[in-house]
PDB file of C-alpha atoms in Angstrom:
ATOM      1  CA  UNK A   1       0.000   0.000   0.000  1.00 84.00           C
ATOM      2  CA  UNK A   2       2.817   2.409   0.847  1.00 90.00           C
ATOM      3  CA  UNK A   3       4.535   1.629  -2.412  1.00 91.00           C
ATOM      4  CA  UNK A   4       1.440   2.563  -4.416  1.00 93.00           C
ATOM      5  CA  UNK A   5       1.082   5.869  -2.555  1.00 94.00           C
ATOM      6  CA  UNK A   6       4.740   6.749  -3.120  1.00 95.00           C
ATOM      7  CA  UNK A   7       4.508   5.925  -6.838  1.00 95.00           C
ATOM      8  CA  UNK A   8       1.279   7.902  -7.290  1.00 95.00           C
ATOM      9  CA  UNK A   9       2.787  10.882  -5.397  1.00 95.00           C
ATOM     10  CA  UNK A  10       5.869  10.819  -7.604  1.00 96.00           C
ATOM     11  CA  UNK A  11       3.666  10.658 -10.692  1.00 96.00           C
ATOM     12  CA  UNK A  12       1.674  13.688  -9.559  1.00 96.00           C
ATOM     13  CA  UNK A  13       4.916  15.587  -8.839  1.00 96.00           C
ATOM     14  CA  UNK A  14       6.306  14.675 -12.259  1.00 97.00           C
ATOM     15  CA  UNK A  15       3.141  15.860 -14.021  1.00 97.00           C
ATOM     16  CA  UNK A  16       3.150  19.114 -12.025  1.00 97.00           C
ATOM     17  CA  UNK A  17       6.834  19.687 -12.799  1.00 96.00           C
ATOM     18  CA  UNK A  18       6.235  19.103 -16.499  1.00 97.00           C
ATOM     19  CA  UNK A  19       3.308  21.538 -16.494  1.00 97.00           C
ATOM     20  CA  UNK A  20       5.412  24.234 -14.784  1.00 96.00           C
ATOM     21  CA  UNK A  21       8.291  23.685 -17.225  1.00 97.00           C
ATOM     22  CA  UNK A  22       5.977  24.007 -20.239  1.00 96.00           C
ATOM     23  CA  UNK A  23       4.399  27.163 -18.822  1.00 96.00           C
ATOM     24  CA  UNK A  24       7.798  28.781 -18.186  1.00 96.00           C
ATOM     25  CA  UNK A  25       8.959  27.799 -21.685  1.00 96.00           C
ATOM     26  CA  UNK A  26       5.869  29.445 -23.171  1.00 95.00           C
ATOM     27  CA  UNK A  27       6.410  32.642 -21.152  1.00 95.00           C
ATOM     28  CA  UNK A  28      10.102  32.926 -22.040  1.00 95.00           C
ATOM     29  CA  UNK A  29       9.444  32.184 -25.711  1.00 93.00           C
ATOM     30  CA  UNK A  30       6.787  34.911 -25.827  1.00 91.00           C
ATOM     31  CA  UNK A  31       9.149  37.430 -24.241  1.00 92.00           C
ATOM     32  CA  UNK A  32      11.940  36.516 -26.681  1.00 88.00           C
ATOM     33  CA  UNK A  33       9.620  36.931 -29.667  1.00 86.00           C
ATOM     34  CA  UNK A  34       8.579  40.352 -28.368  1.00 88.00           C
ATOM     35  CA  UNK A  35      12.192  41.404 -27.896  1.00 85.00           C
ATOM     36  CA  UNK A  36      13.155  40.146 -31.378  1.00 82.00           C
ATOM     37  CA  UNK A  37      10.261  42.099 -32.930  1.00 82.00           C
ATOM     38  CA  UNK A  38      11.351  45.245 -31.085  1.00 84.00           C
ATOM     39  CA  UNK A  39      14.970  44.869 -32.263  1.00 80.00           C
ATOM     40  CA  UNK A  40      13.880  44.195 -35.848  1.00 79.00           C
ATOM     41  CA  UNK A  41      11.689  47.298 -35.835  1.00 81.00           C
ATOM     42  CA  UNK A  42      14.512  49.375 -34.371  1.00 84.00           C
ATOM     43  CA  UNK A  43      17.046  48.195 -36.982  1.00 86.00           C
ATOM     44  CA  UNK A  44      14.731  48.311 -40.029  1.00 88.00           C
ATOM     45  CA  UNK A  45      15.124  52.001 -40.944  1.00 86.00           C
ATOM     46  CA  UNK A  46      18.914  51.874 -40.578  1.00 88.00           C
ATOM     47  CA  UNK A  47      19.073  48.699 -42.673  1.00 88.00           C
ATOM     48  CA  UNK A  48      17.043  50.196 -45.519  1.00 88.00           C
ATOM     49  CA  UNK A  49      19.142  53.371 -45.559  1.00 88.00           C
ATOM     50  CA  UNK A  50      22.450  51.471 -45.474  1.00 89.00           C
ATOM     51  CA  UNK A  51      21.361  48.987 -48.137  1.00 88.00           C
ATOM     52  CA  UNK A  52      20.290  51.727 -50.535  1.00 86.00           C
ATOM     53  CA  UNK A  53      23.627  53.530 -50.061  1.00 88.00           C
ATOM     54  CA  UNK A  54      25.752  50.363 -50.392  1.00 85.00           C
ATOM     55  CA  UNK A  55      27.546  49.769 -53.645  1.00 80.00           C
ATOM     56  CA  UNK A  56      26.972  46.603 -55.610  1.00 74.00           C
ATOM     57  CA  UNK A  57      26.695  45.255 -59.133  1.00 73.00           C
ATOM     58  CA  UNK A  58      23.045  46.307 -59.248  1.00 75.00           C
ATOM     59  CA  UNK A  59      21.529  49.029 -57.088  1.00 78.00           C
ATOM     60  CA  UNK A  60      19.393  47.940 -54.156  1.00 82.00           C
ATOM     61  CA  UNK A  61      15.986  49.618 -54.433  1.00 84.00           C
ATOM     62  CA  UNK A  62      13.819  49.049 -51.367  1.00 83.00           C
ATOM     63  CA  UNK A  63      11.656  52.111 -51.928  1.00 83.00           C
ATOM     64  CA  UNK A  64       9.874  51.632 -55.226  1.00 78.00           C
ATOM     65  CA  UNK A  65      10.827  47.970 -55.512  1.00 79.00           C
ATOM     66  CA  UNK A  66       8.266  45.617 -57.029  1.00 84.00           C
ATOM     67  CA  UNK A  67       9.076  42.606 -54.830  1.00 86.00           C
ATOM     68  CA  UNK A  68      10.366  43.446 -51.329  1.00 86.00           C
ATOM     69  CA  UNK A  69      10.627  41.195 -48.293  1.00 86.00           C
ATOM     70  CA  UNK A  70      12.152  41.344 -44.854  1.00 86.00           C
ATOM     71  CA  UNK A  71      14.011  38.106 -44.182  1.00 85.00           C
ATOM     72  CA  UNK A  72      14.698  39.183 -40.624  1.00 81.00           C
ATOM     73  CA  UNK A  73      17.296  39.157 -37.919  1.00 82.00           C
ATOM     74  CA  UNK A  74      19.719  36.244 -37.993  1.00 81.00           C
ATOM     75  CA  UNK A  75      22.537  35.346 -35.643  1.00 80.00           C
ATOM     76  CA  UNK A  76      25.252  32.733 -35.825  1.00 79.00           C
ATOM     77  CA  UNK A  77      27.597  31.874 -32.996  1.00 78.00           C
ATOM     78  CA  UNK A  78      30.953  31.398 -34.721  1.00 78.00           C
ATOM     79  CA  UNK A  79      32.830  30.320 -31.627  1.00 80.00           C
ATOM     80  CA  UNK A  80      32.648  30.508 -27.864  1.00 81.00           C
ATOM     81  CA  UNK A  81      32.967  34.295 -27.719  1.00 83.00           C
ATOM     82  CA  UNK A  82      31.691  35.752 -31.014  1.00 81.00           C
ATOM     83  CA  UNK A  83      28.190  36.088 -32.414  1.00 79.00           C
ATOM     84  CA  UNK A  84      27.705  37.361 -35.965  1.00 79.00           C
ATOM     85  CA  UNK A  85      24.381  39.090 -36.470  1.00 80.00           C
ATOM     86  CA  UNK A  86      22.729  40.106 -39.710  1.00 83.00           C
ATOM     87  CA  UNK A  87      19.484  41.762 -40.732  1.00 86.00           C
ATOM     88  CA  UNK A  88      18.577  40.615 -44.231  1.00 88.00           C
ATOM     89  CA  UNK A  89      16.379  42.421 -46.751  1.00 89.00           C
ATOM     90  CA  UNK A  90      15.320  41.181 -50.187  1.00 87.00           C
ATOM     91  CA  UNK A  91      14.283  43.506 -53.017  1.00 86.00           C
ATOM     92  CA  UNK A  92      13.796  42.605 -56.683  1.00 83.00           C
ATOM     93  CA  UNK A  93      16.101  39.586 -56.641  1.00 79.00           C
ATOM     94  CA  UNK A  94      18.886  41.218 -54.581  1.00 83.00           C
ATOM     95  CA  UNK A  95      19.766  40.300 -51.020  1.00 86.00           C
ATOM     96  CA  UNK A  96      21.211  42.879 -48.662  1.00 88.00           C
ATOM     97  CA  UNK A  97      22.776  41.867 -45.358  1.00 87.00           C
ATOM     98  CA  UNK A  98      23.018  44.638 -42.782  1.00 88.00           C
ATOM     99  CA  UNK A  99      25.306  44.249 -39.783  1.00 85.00           C
ATOM    100  CA  UNK A 100      23.593  46.157 -36.946  1.00 84.00           C
ATOM    101  CA  UNK A 101      26.756  46.315 -34.831  1.00 84.00           C
ATOM    102  CA  UNK A 102      29.135  47.626 -37.513  1.00 85.00           C
ATOM    103  CA  UNK A 103      26.296  49.407 -39.372  1.00 86.00           C
ATOM    104  CA  UNK A 104      27.547  48.149 -42.736  1.00 88.00           C
ATOM    105  CA  UNK A 105      25.540  46.674 -45.584  1.00 88.00           C
ATOM    106  CA  UNK A 106      26.615  44.081 -48.152  1.00 85.00           C
ATOM    107  CA  UNK A 107      24.549  43.556 -51.269  1.00 85.00           C
ATOM    108  CA  UNK A 108      24.321  40.059 -52.716  1.00 78.00           C
ATOM    109  CA  UNK A 109      26.346  38.532 -49.926  1.00 58.00           C
ATOM    110  CA  UNK A 110      25.816  35.609 -47.651  1.00 61.00           C
ATOM    111  CA  UNK A 111      26.053  36.647 -44.022  1.00 59.00           C
ATOM    112  CA  UNK A 112      27.593  33.311 -43.067  1.00 59.00           C
ATOM    113  CA  UNK A 113      30.613  33.973 -45.311  1.00 58.00           C
ATOM    114  CA  UNK A 114      31.343  37.519 -44.132  1.00 52.00           C
ATOM    115  CA  UNK A 115      34.514  38.386 -42.279  1.00 48.00           C
TER     116      UNK A 115
END
């Protein structure tokens, strides 16, 4: 009888722990999505201005472009200490990667291959 009570108590504790973990994961994920949206909105105007000023084989036209898309904020951890971030825009077949830290734009580049 004691064994059954101990097992059922442990089962209830495990279910409660799982429910709390899922709730905390949901809350943290929601906060991270909100923060990412805020950062993307903050960087957007700078990215458009830098991409239109950047030199490339073809000019990057965000304003007046027929097909424009925001790819979004990307980040890659290259090693233990460095994170490379990029905000990518797409306009009329041209990609533009904007580095929000250095405030530089590269047209037609791949942000994973940048230095």
